[in-house]
Each structure stands twice: as structure tokens, then as C-alpha cells.
GROMACS .gro file of C-alpha atoms in nm:
model
  403
    1MET     CA    1   3.961  -0.957  10.420
    2SER     CA    2   3.790  -1.293  10.422
    3VAL     CA    3   3.664  -1.450  10.108
    4LEU     CA    4   3.332  -1.480  10.290
    5SER     CA    5   3.300  -1.102  10.298
    6GLY     CA    6   2.972  -1.006  10.119
    7LYS     CA    7   2.869  -1.364  10.071
    8LYS     CA    8   2.500  -1.454  10.146
    9VAL     CA    9   2.512  -1.753  10.372
   10LEU     CA   10   2.203  -1.963  10.457
   11LEU     CA   11   2.265  -2.160  10.780
   12GLY     CA   12   2.044  -2.460  10.834
   13ILE     CA   13   2.031  -2.603  11.183
   14SER     CA   14   1.884  -2.945  11.273
   15GLY     CA   15   1.809  -3.095  11.601
   16GLY     CA   16   2.127  -3.211  11.769
   17ILE     CA   17   2.304  -3.098  12.084
   18ALA     CA   18   2.575  -2.939  11.869
   19ALA     CA   19   2.319  -2.676  11.771
   20TYR     CA   20   2.440  -2.472  12.072
   21LYS     CA   21   2.762  -2.401  11.876
   22THR     CA   22   2.571  -2.225  11.601
   23ALA     CA   23   2.559  -1.907  11.808
   24SER     CA   24   2.939  -1.884  11.776
   25LEU     CA   25   2.916  -1.984  11.411
   26VAL     CA   26   2.681  -1.703  11.321
   27ARG     CA   27   2.907  -1.451  11.502
   28LEU     CA   28   3.213  -1.569  11.302
   29PHE     CA   29   3.022  -1.537  10.975
   30ILE     CA   30   2.915  -1.184  11.065
   31LYS     CA   31   3.275  -1.098  11.172
   32ALA     CA   32   3.397  -1.231  10.833
   33GLY     CA   33   3.155  -0.981  10.655
   34ALA     CA   34   2.898  -1.241  10.545
   35HIS     CA   35   2.516  -1.183  10.539
   36VAL     CA   36   2.346  -1.462  10.731
   37GLN     CA   37   1.996  -1.597  10.741
   38VAL     CA   38   1.908  -1.897  10.953
   39ILE     CA   39   1.661  -2.185  10.898
   40MET     CA   40   1.587  -2.402  11.197
   41THR     CA   41   1.412  -2.743  11.200
   42PRO     CA   42   1.142  -2.760  11.471
   43ALA     CA   43   1.355  -3.003  11.676
   44SER     CA   44   1.650  -2.768  11.679
   45LYS     CA   45   1.462  -2.517  11.892
   46ASP     CA   46   1.501  -2.749  12.189
   47PHE     CA   47   1.873  -2.674  12.182
   48ILE     CA   48   1.894  -2.307  12.095
   49THR     CA   49   1.641  -2.029  12.067
   50PRO     CA   50   1.546  -1.854  11.750
   51LEU     CA   51   1.578  -1.520  11.942
   52THR     CA   52   1.953  -1.579  12.000
   53LEU     CA   53   2.018  -1.655  11.637
   54SER     CA   54   1.801  -1.371  11.501
   55THR     CA   55   1.978  -1.127  11.734
   56LEU     CA   56   2.322  -1.243  11.617
   57SER     CA   57   2.234  -1.264  11.246
   58LYS     CA   58   2.029  -0.938  11.250
   59ASN     CA   59   1.767  -1.125  11.048
   60PRO     CA   60   1.444  -1.316  11.138
   61VAL     CA   61   1.485  -1.686  11.182
   62HIS     CA   62   1.285  -1.915  10.949
   63SER     CA   63   1.141  -2.241  11.073
   64ALA     CA   64   0.798  -2.310  10.931
   65PHE     CA   65   0.636  -2.277  10.589
   66PHE     CA   66   0.429  -1.991  10.720
   67ASN     CA   67   0.440  -1.779  11.038
   68GLN     CA   68   0.134  -1.864  11.247
   69ASP     CA   69   0.199  -1.598  11.507
   70GLU     CA   70   0.148  -1.306  11.269
   71GLU     CA   71  -0.192  -1.145  11.229
   72ASN     CA   72  -0.153  -1.193  10.852
   73GLU     CA   73   0.000  -1.528  10.800
   74LYS     CA   74   0.316  -1.501  10.586
   75TRP     CA   75   0.445  -1.778  10.362
   76ASN     CA   76   0.822  -1.838  10.383
   77ASN     CA   77   0.907  -1.891  10.014
   78HIS     CA   78   1.151  -2.180  10.016
   79VAL     CA   79   1.254  -2.113   9.655
   80GLU     CA   80   1.328  -1.752   9.723
   81LEU     CA   81   1.542  -1.838  10.020
   82GLY     CA   82   1.730  -2.105   9.818
   83LEU     CA   83   1.798  -1.863   9.534
   84TRP     CA   84   1.906  -1.589   9.778
   85ALA     CA   85   2.203  -1.780   9.915
   86ASP     CA   86   2.555  -1.787   9.772
   87LEU     CA   87   2.618  -2.095   9.987
   88ILE     CA   88   2.422  -2.308  10.225
   89LEU     CA   89   2.576  -2.466  10.538
   90ILE     CA   90   2.383  -2.727  10.725
   91ALA     CA   91   2.531  -2.751  11.077
   92PRO     CA   92   2.472  -2.956  11.272
   93ALA     CA   93   2.348  -3.206  11.021
   94THR     CA   94   2.195  -3.500  11.215
   95ALA     CA   95   2.158  -3.864  11.084
   96ASN     CA   96   1.784  -3.786  11.040
   97THR     CA   97   1.837  -3.473  10.839
   98LEU     CA   98   2.111  -3.640  10.627
   99SER     CA   99   1.871  -3.913  10.542
  100LYS     CA  100   1.596  -3.678  10.439
  101MET     CA  101   1.833  -3.478  10.227
  102ALA     CA  102   1.962  -3.799  10.058
  103HIS     CA  103   1.610  -3.929   9.989
  104GLY     CA  104   1.425  -3.605   9.920
  105THR     CA  105   1.192  -3.646  10.222
  106CYS     CA  106   1.057  -3.295  10.225
  107ASP     CA  107   0.870  -3.258  10.556
  108ASN     CA  108   1.021  -2.928  10.680
  109LEU     CA  109   1.132  -2.589  10.555
  110LEU     CA  110   1.499  -2.671  10.568
  111ILE     CA  111   1.472  -2.974  10.339
  112ALA     CA  112   1.250  -2.777  10.100
  113VAL     CA  113   1.508  -2.500  10.080
  114TYR     CA  114   1.782  -2.753  10.026
  115LEU     CA  115   1.593  -2.921   9.740
  116SER     CA  116   1.541  -2.579   9.573
  117ALA     CA  117   1.897  -2.443   9.608
  118LYS     CA  118   2.127  -2.379   9.319
  119CYS     CA  119   2.429  -2.281   9.522
  120PRO     CA  120   2.708  -2.489   9.679
  121VAL     CA  121   2.592  -2.685   9.984
  122PHE     CA  122   2.822  -2.771  10.277
  123ILE     CA  123   2.730  -3.018  10.541
  124ALA     CA  124   2.874  -3.041  10.893
  125PRO     CA  125   2.748  -3.371  11.047
  126ALA     CA  126   2.707  -3.429  11.423
  127MET     CA  127   2.588  -3.739  11.586
  128ASP     CA  128   2.693  -4.027  11.817
  129LEU     CA  129   2.973  -4.261  11.718
  130ASP     CA  130   2.751  -4.563  11.629
  131MET     CA  131   2.519  -4.349  11.430
  132TYR     CA  132   2.804  -4.194  11.237
  133LYS     CA  133   2.931  -4.530  11.145
  134HIS     CA  134   2.600  -4.700  11.070
  135PRO     CA  135   2.562  -4.821  10.712
  136SER     CA  136   2.255  -4.605  10.652
  137THR     CA  137   2.451  -4.287  10.752
  138VAL     CA  138   2.747  -4.401  10.535
  139ALA     CA  139   2.503  -4.440  10.247
  140SER     CA  140   2.360  -4.094  10.314
  141PHE     CA  141   2.713  -3.945  10.295
  142LYS     CA  142   2.781  -4.123   9.964
  143ALA     CA  143   2.453  -4.007   9.811
  144LEU     CA  144   2.500  -3.643   9.924
  145LYS     CA  145   2.860  -3.639   9.785
  146ASP     CA  146   2.735  -3.782   9.461
  147PHE     CA  147   2.474  -3.499   9.445
  148GLY     CA  148   2.771  -3.253   9.457
  149ASN     CA  149   2.747  -3.154   9.824
  150THR     CA  150   3.064  -3.108  10.035
  151ILE     CA  151   3.099  -3.277  10.370
  152ILE     CA  152   3.294  -3.102  10.639
  153PRO     CA  153   3.456  -3.388  10.832
  154ALA     CA  154   3.334  -3.452  11.184
  155GLU     CA  155   3.587  -3.447  11.454
  156SER     CA  156   3.685  -3.707  11.721
  157GLY     CA  157   3.639  -3.646  12.092
  158GLU     CA  158   3.394  -3.678  12.375
  159LEU     CA  159   3.035  -3.710  12.260
  160ALA     CA  160   2.712  -3.621  12.430
  161SER     CA  161   2.643  -3.992  12.506
  162GLY     CA  162   2.964  -4.010  12.708
  163LEU     CA  163   3.136  -4.216  12.444
  164SER     CA  164   3.443  -4.091  12.276
  165GLY     CA  165   3.509  -4.115  11.901
  166GLU     CA  166   3.419  -3.968  11.566
  167GLY     CA  167   3.096  -3.778  11.526
  168ARG     CA  168   3.147  -3.438  11.685
  169MET     CA  169   3.053  -3.145  11.469
  170ALA     CA  170   3.364  -2.948  11.364
  171GLU     CA  171   3.431  -2.641  11.579
  172PRO     CA  172   3.292  -2.315  11.440
  173SER     CA  173   3.636  -2.176  11.370
  174THR     CA  174   3.726  -2.497  11.182
  175ILE     CA  175   3.408  -2.474  10.968
  176ILE     CA  176   3.482  -2.117  10.873
  177ARG     CA  177   3.838  -2.201  10.783
  178PHE     CA  178   3.720  -2.502  10.572
  179LEU     CA  179   3.470  -2.277  10.384
  180GLU     CA  180   3.733  -2.004  10.323
  181ASP     CA  181   3.993  -2.267  10.196
  182ASP     CA  182   3.733  -2.429   9.976
  183LEU     CA  183   3.596  -2.102   9.823
  184GLU     CA  184   3.950  -1.964   9.768
  185SER     CA  185   4.065  -2.282   9.591
  186LYS     CA  186   3.784  -2.228   9.336
  187LEU     CA  187   3.842  -1.859   9.266
  188PRO     CA  188   3.902  -1.798   8.891
  189LEU     CA  189   4.225  -1.599   8.941
  190LYS     CA  190   4.371  -1.808   9.225
  191GLY     CA  191   4.751  -1.841   9.171
  192LYS     CA  192   4.772  -1.541   8.939
  193LYS     CA  193   4.984  -1.234   9.006
  194ILE     CA  194   4.856  -0.901   8.879
  195LEU     CA  195   5.040  -0.566   8.869
  196ILE     CA  196   4.809  -0.261   8.883
  197THR     CA  197   4.901   0.102   8.872
  198ALA     CA  198   4.663   0.371   9.011
  199GLY     CA  199   4.625   0.738   9.069
  200PRO     CA  200   4.821   1.039   8.935
  201THR     CA  201   5.191   1.106   8.951
  202TYR     CA  202   5.329   1.441   9.074
  203GLU     CA  203   5.629   1.604   8.915
  204ALA     CA  204   5.814   1.843   9.137
  205ILE     CA  205   5.888   2.201   9.020
  206ASP     CA  206   6.046   2.304   9.354
  207PRO     CA  207   6.015   2.174   9.716
  208VAL     CA  208   5.663   2.322   9.730
  209ARG     CA  209   5.504   2.303   9.390
  210PHE     CA  210   5.430   2.022   9.143
  211ILE     CA  211   5.239   1.948   8.827
  212GLY     CA  212   4.988   1.665   8.827
  213ASN     CA  213   4.639   1.584   8.721
  214HIS     CA  214   4.296   1.522   8.866
  215SER     CA  215   4.302   1.143   8.888
  216SER     CA  216   4.172   1.022   9.219
  217GLY     CA  217   4.303   0.666   9.194
  218LYS     CA  218   3.957   0.514   9.259
  219MET     CA  219   3.951   0.313   8.934
  220GLY     CA  220   4.282   0.142   9.001
  221PHE     CA  221   4.194   0.065   9.364
  222ASP     CA  222   3.865  -0.085   9.259
  223ILE     CA  223   4.041  -0.310   9.007
  224ALA     CA  224   4.281  -0.419   9.283
  225ARG     CA  225   3.993  -0.510   9.516
  226SER     CA  226   3.817  -0.700   9.240
  227ALA     CA  227   4.134  -0.890   9.146
  228ALA     CA  228   4.190  -0.990   9.512
  229LYS     CA  229   3.824  -1.089   9.553
  230LEU     CA  230   3.881  -1.328   9.259
  231GLY     CA  231   4.187  -1.480   9.426
  232ALA     CA  232   4.476  -1.300   9.258
  233SER     CA  233   4.790  -1.169   9.436
  234VAL     CA  234   4.805  -0.806   9.360
  235ILE     CA  235   5.085  -0.551   9.350
  236LEU     CA  236   4.929  -0.207   9.348
  237VAL     CA  237   5.160   0.076   9.259
  238ALA     CA  238   4.974   0.384   9.369
  239GLY     CA  239   5.051   0.749   9.309
  240PRO     CA  240   4.945   1.016   9.553
  241THR     CA  241   4.584   0.946   9.652
  242HIS     CA  242   4.362   0.942   9.967
  243PHE     CA  243   4.235   0.590   9.889
  244THR     CA  244   4.355   0.303  10.104
  245VAL     CA  245   4.300  -0.078  10.087
  246ASN     CA  246   4.341  -0.348  10.352
  247HIS     CA  247   4.350  -0.696  10.193
  248SER     CA  248   4.593  -0.975  10.261
  249LEU     CA  249   4.629  -1.038   9.887
  250ILE     CA  250   4.712  -0.675   9.793
  251GLN     CA  251   5.060  -0.527   9.836
  252VAL     CA  252   5.059  -0.148   9.799
  253ILE     CA  253   5.373   0.031   9.665
  254HIS     CA  254   5.342   0.403   9.719
  255VAL     CA  255   5.514   0.628   9.470
  256VAL     CA  256   5.496   1.001   9.379
  257SER     CA  257   5.668   1.067   9.043
  258ALA     CA  258   5.653   0.898   8.712
  259GLN     CA  259   6.011   0.776   8.747
  260GLU     CA  260   5.926   0.613   9.075
  261MET     CA  261   5.628   0.436   8.920
  262TYR     CA  262   5.847   0.330   8.624
  263GLU     CA  263   6.099   0.178   8.854
  264ALA     CA  264   5.840   0.002   9.067
  265CYS     CA  265   5.664  -0.149   8.764
  266HIS     CA  266   5.989  -0.273   8.621
  267GLN     CA  267   6.079  -0.428   8.950
  268TYR     CA  268   5.776  -0.656   8.951
  269PHE     CA  269   5.667  -0.691   8.586
  270GLU     CA  270   5.881  -0.992   8.498
  271ASP     CA  271   5.709  -1.213   8.763
  272VAL     CA  272   5.341  -1.124   8.701
  273ASP     CA  273   5.078  -1.276   8.482
  274VAL     CA  274   4.883  -0.957   8.412
  275ALA     CA  275   4.957  -0.584   8.423
  276ILE     CA  276   4.681  -0.326   8.422
  277ALA     CA  277   4.800   0.034   8.382
  278ALA     CA  278   4.520   0.238   8.527
  279ALA     CA  279   4.731   0.528   8.651
  280ALA     CA  280   4.721   0.869   8.491
  281VAL     CA  281   5.100   0.917   8.457
  282SER     CA  282   5.239   1.261   8.381
  283ASP     CA  283   5.366   1.283   8.028
  284TYR     CA  284   5.612   1.561   8.109
  285LYS     CA  285   5.819   1.678   8.402
  286PRO     CA  286   6.014   1.990   8.473
  287LYS     CA  287   6.356   1.968   8.315
  288ASN     CA  288   6.519   2.125   8.614
  289ARG     CA  289   6.385   2.102   8.970
  290THR     CA  290   6.502   2.387   9.191
  291ILE     CA  291   6.633   2.305   9.541
  292GLN     CA  292   6.485   2.623   9.689
  293LYS     CA  293   6.124   2.752   9.660
  294ILE     CA  294   6.094   2.975   9.356
  295LYS     CA  295   6.012   3.333   9.459
  296LYS     CA  296   5.736   3.531   9.288
  297ALA     CA  297   5.923   3.800   9.084
  298GLU     CA  298   5.872   3.824   8.713
  299ASP     CA  299   5.528   3.883   8.556
  300ASN     CA  300   5.602   3.587   8.318
  301PHE     CA  301   5.759   3.270   8.431
  302VAL     CA  302   5.870   2.986   8.192
  303ILE     CA  303   5.926   2.628   8.291
  304GLU     CA  304   6.108   2.396   8.048
  305PHE     CA  305   5.965   2.044   8.038
  306THR     CA  306   6.105   1.715   7.925
  307LYS     CA  307   5.924   1.386   7.853
  308THR     CA  308   5.882   1.125   8.120
  309LYS     CA  309   5.951   0.762   8.039
  310ASP     CA  310   5.659   0.579   7.890
  311ILE     CA  311   5.586   0.303   8.143
  312LEU     CA  312   5.328   0.123   7.940
  313ALA     CA  313   5.532   0.116   7.612
  314SER     CA  314   5.839  -0.005   7.804
  315LEU     CA  315   5.638  -0.286   7.959
  316GLY     CA  316   5.502  -0.364   7.615
  317ASN     CA  317   5.862  -0.407   7.483
  318LEU     CA  318   5.945  -0.639   7.771
  319LYS     CA  319   5.623  -0.844   7.746
  320LYS     CA  320   5.659  -1.212   7.711
  321ASN     CA  321   5.343  -1.400   7.822
  322GLN     CA  322   5.194  -1.125   8.029
  323PHE     CA  323   4.838  -1.006   7.954
  324LEU     CA  324   4.888  -0.628   7.923
  325ILE     CA  325   4.602  -0.380   7.963
  326GLY     CA  326   4.622  -0.012   7.918
  327PHE     CA  327   4.381   0.281   7.963
  328ALA     CA  328   4.322   0.567   7.717
  329LEU     CA  329   4.150   0.894   7.809
  330GLU     CA  330   4.068   1.074   7.495
  331THR     CA  331   3.878   1.393   7.385
  332GLU     CA  332   3.869   1.345   7.016
  333ASN     CA  333   3.926   1.066   6.759
  334GLU     CA  334   3.891   0.827   7.046
  335ILE     CA  335   3.875   0.496   6.867
  336GLU     CA  336   4.155   0.562   6.625
  337ASN     CA  337   4.381   0.705   6.893
  338ALA     CA  338   4.314   0.397   7.114
  339LYS     CA  339   4.388   0.160   6.828
  340GLY     CA  340   4.718   0.348   6.772
  341LYS     CA  341   4.815   0.294   7.136
  342ILE     CA  342   4.738  -0.078   7.113
  343GLN     CA  343   4.991  -0.121   6.832
  344LYS     CA  344   5.246   0.127   6.956
  345LYS     CA  345   5.259  -0.022   7.311
  346ASN     CA  346   5.202  -0.387   7.230
  347LEU     CA  347   4.882  -0.413   7.431
  348ASP     CA  348   4.640  -0.701   7.459
  349LEU     CA  349   4.344  -0.479   7.555
  350ILE     CA  350   4.276  -0.112   7.601
  351VAL     CA  351   4.015   0.050   7.818
  352LEU     CA  352   3.897   0.363   7.649
  353ASN     CA  353   3.745   0.657   7.837
  354SER     CA  354   3.604   0.962   7.663
  355LEU     CA  355   3.572   1.295   7.839
  356GLN     CA  356   3.280   1.354   7.596
  357ASP     CA  357   3.067   1.099   7.794
  358ASP     CA  358   2.862   1.224   8.092
  359GLY     CA  359   2.965   1.039   8.412
  360ALA     CA  360   3.312   0.938   8.286
  361GLY     CA  361   3.653   1.075   8.367
  362PHE     CA  362   3.841   1.182   8.678
  363GLY     CA  363   3.695   1.227   9.025
  364LYS     CA  364   3.363   1.053   8.952
  365PRO     CA  365   3.211   0.735   9.099
  366THR     CA  366   3.108   0.609   8.759
  367ASN     CA  367   3.276   0.539   8.429
  368LYS     CA  368   3.170   0.467   8.070
  369VAL     CA  369   3.433   0.260   7.885
  370THR     CA  370   3.489   0.090   7.555
  371PHE     CA  371   3.703  -0.227   7.535
  372ILE     CA  372   3.920  -0.265   7.230
  373ASP     CA  373   4.140  -0.574   7.206
  374LYS     CA  374   4.455  -0.635   7.004
  375ASN     CA  375   4.247  -0.756   6.707
  376PHE     CA  376   4.058  -0.428   6.714
  377ASN     CA  377   3.727  -0.584   6.832
  378ILE     CA  378   3.532  -0.298   6.986
  379GLU     CA  379   3.288  -0.346   7.274
  380PRO     CA  380   3.123  -0.029   7.415
  381MET     CA  381   2.986  -0.056   7.765
  382GLU     CA  382   2.713   0.133   7.933
  383LEU     CA  383   2.766   0.380   8.217
  384LYS     CA  384   2.843   0.190   8.532
  385SER     CA  385   2.992   0.225   8.877
  386LYS     CA  386   3.368   0.207   8.884
  387GLU     CA  387   3.337  -0.107   9.097
  388ALA     CA  388   3.128  -0.268   8.815
  389VAL     CA  389   3.377  -0.153   8.546
  390ALA     CA  390   3.657  -0.310   8.754
  391ASP     CA  391   3.460  -0.642   8.750
  392ASP     CA  392   3.416  -0.620   8.376
  393ILE     CA  393   3.794  -0.565   8.329
  394LEU     CA  394   3.881  -0.869   8.547
  395ASN     CA  395   3.624  -1.073   8.347
  396LYS     CA  396   3.832  -0.993   8.039
  397VAL     CA  397   4.135  -1.119   8.230
  398ILE     CA  398   3.960  -1.445   8.331
  399ALA     CA  399   3.842  -1.495   7.970
  400ASN     CA  400   4.202  -1.467   7.845
  401PHE     CA  401   4.317  -1.753   8.070
  402HIS     CA  402   4.026  -1.971   7.961
  403GLU     CA  403   4.048  -1.934   7.591
   0.00000   0.00000   0.00000
């Protein structure tokens, strides 16, 4: 999954021949999962049509401060457009547009949006060789860099004038790769390794039957996705669940029993920075598993159980510098029981769920949690989607590394 997935991208197009490449650029953004809106300067329409770009972006193209062709003239709010974007890319950026950006010459919608934006701005220049090297253009580049904008280097090659040299706009695939690399390098969990457990465990009674619980695994999978979105490398140890995840930063280890989950966690724990135990691990397993299916015979049937290994407590005993997070699902004396787990299992943070809360618990899209840290600071949260709870948990991880 691209780091651009879900990002709101505002593409500004100025009037240069390289504007024809923006059709491919929009398609690549859409393929990466981004949401795209396009702003065109009036001159850029001589090189590519708004219809092409609106069709590819699936959004109307903006060009003027108001739409004159509508029965009721509609003002294009430049402030609203600037605030909508997670990032702005101006490609191609001509010498004229660069100069206007550098000096605040606000005579078209694109410059107005640029001057209103609060998000990162990336600039892909495109012009002839002599224009690219001219002192006024060099001064524009310096000013725009000083403003905090990022310049995507132009490439060398044959130019529209027939000359050959520096000034060609970077190819669309190169621009996408540049943006992805830049965004990834700034992710708050870049370089961190996180171990996450998810789902239930099943403990076999015989070849057919098992004991387990109602955990779906959704919470753990949502935490894994959130961690990867923030740049972390994730090892997801998942019990039996129908959930799947496809992300280059997430390695899924499939297990069934508590013993298998224990072994997988211990295999990776030493090398991770964070461990988040979101799985609902069976506390007991049948003492003796039969090789053959147990036949129905007696009216009463007794199974002897034995405790499984406590994965979280064992990780707490091994913990060195890892940030260790556990979950607690309680039905009574929730706070006190959760505090006891923090001490007993050497946790840095516990995520408390109560089955007394509507919308919380197994098999639901929402969760209502309370955070309790190792100093017993208590932070109750409101009912949220499990995706939002996952983000809250990862914010706690980020805060730990920035203390």
C-alpha cells in the first residue's frame, strides 16, 4: 500500500508543454489510492483539457475564482481548497508561476490557493534550459525553498525548444516515487519495529473440536494498519480470523493455539521496539488432546484443563527497552484489576475494555477504552470506531518516543 493512499492531493498545473504529462500523473495518484483535485491556470488549458483531468480525477477541475458558465455563478473558495489538501503539487511549475509564488503575485486561482495553504507544497519545475538557469529563476527557487517548499529536481534531456539540457519536468513515476520517499521519511514511526498480536487462540479437544472465544481480531488488525501507515515495520501474530491485510510493512504470522502464539512472540520480541498484545489468548487448554474424535456416549462429559503460558507476563519478564502494551477485558472491578495486571506483567500501558459499556467488546466495529499507564494515570476515552482507537493507541506509542 502506498503512503499516498487516502491522501488528499491538490495538483496545480501551469501553462507549459509538460502539462500533457499530468494526465498520467493523475492516474498514478488515483492508482496509489489518493484523492485528487486539480487547479489549472488559464494558460495551461492550451496544453491539456479540463475534461481529461476531471474524468481521470473524478472531480471538477478548478480554474477561475468563479464559474461563469453556471446559471448561478459559484465562487471557488481558495481558502477552502487550500485547507482541504494534505499536500499540494505544482507540476509543471513554469518560470512565470515560480516567480508569482516567490513574490506573492496573486493574479489567478492557483496562486491564491498556494498562498492560503497550510500543507506541504511540492514543486516540479519545467522550462527551457536558459530559463532554468536564469538568475531570476534561481532566485525564485531559493525563495521558495526558504519558504519551506520542496523542489522536485528537473531532469536533463531533450527540451521542447530542440535544445538538450536541464529543465524537463520529472517523469510522473519519478514524481510519485519522490513524494512517497519524502512522506515516508517524515512518518513518526519510521524505523520502528512493532510486534502485535490479534484474534483468538483455539485449543484443540480432539481433531474436530476446540475451545476458543468470540474475538474477531479486528482490533489487532486495525492497530497493525495504523502502525504501518505511520511508517513502522509490523510483525502481526494472528490467531484464527477472517481478517486479512496486504501491506508491504506488515508481516503476518498465522497461529492457532496459545503455545504457537507464545513461540512466535518470543521469536521476535527481542528485536522490536514496541509490543502490543491485543489478542484474546485462551487462559486454559485441555490437558489431554485425543487423537481420535470423541464419541458421544455418556450424559456427562468432563474435560480436565491446564493453564496456558502467559504470553504477556513472559514478555514483561524479558522486557529491556521495549514499550509493552497489554489489553484487559473486564466485567467487574475494572480499574483495580487493570492496575494489578500492569504491575504483575511489567506493562508500560494497558488498554482497558469493559463489557459493561455499550458498543465495546468482541465482534463489534466500535470500542470504548480507558488508558492506564504504569504510573496509574487514568484516561477514559469516548466510544469510537476501532480504527480510531487504533490511532489513539499508536499516538501513545509516538508520545513515548518523544518524551
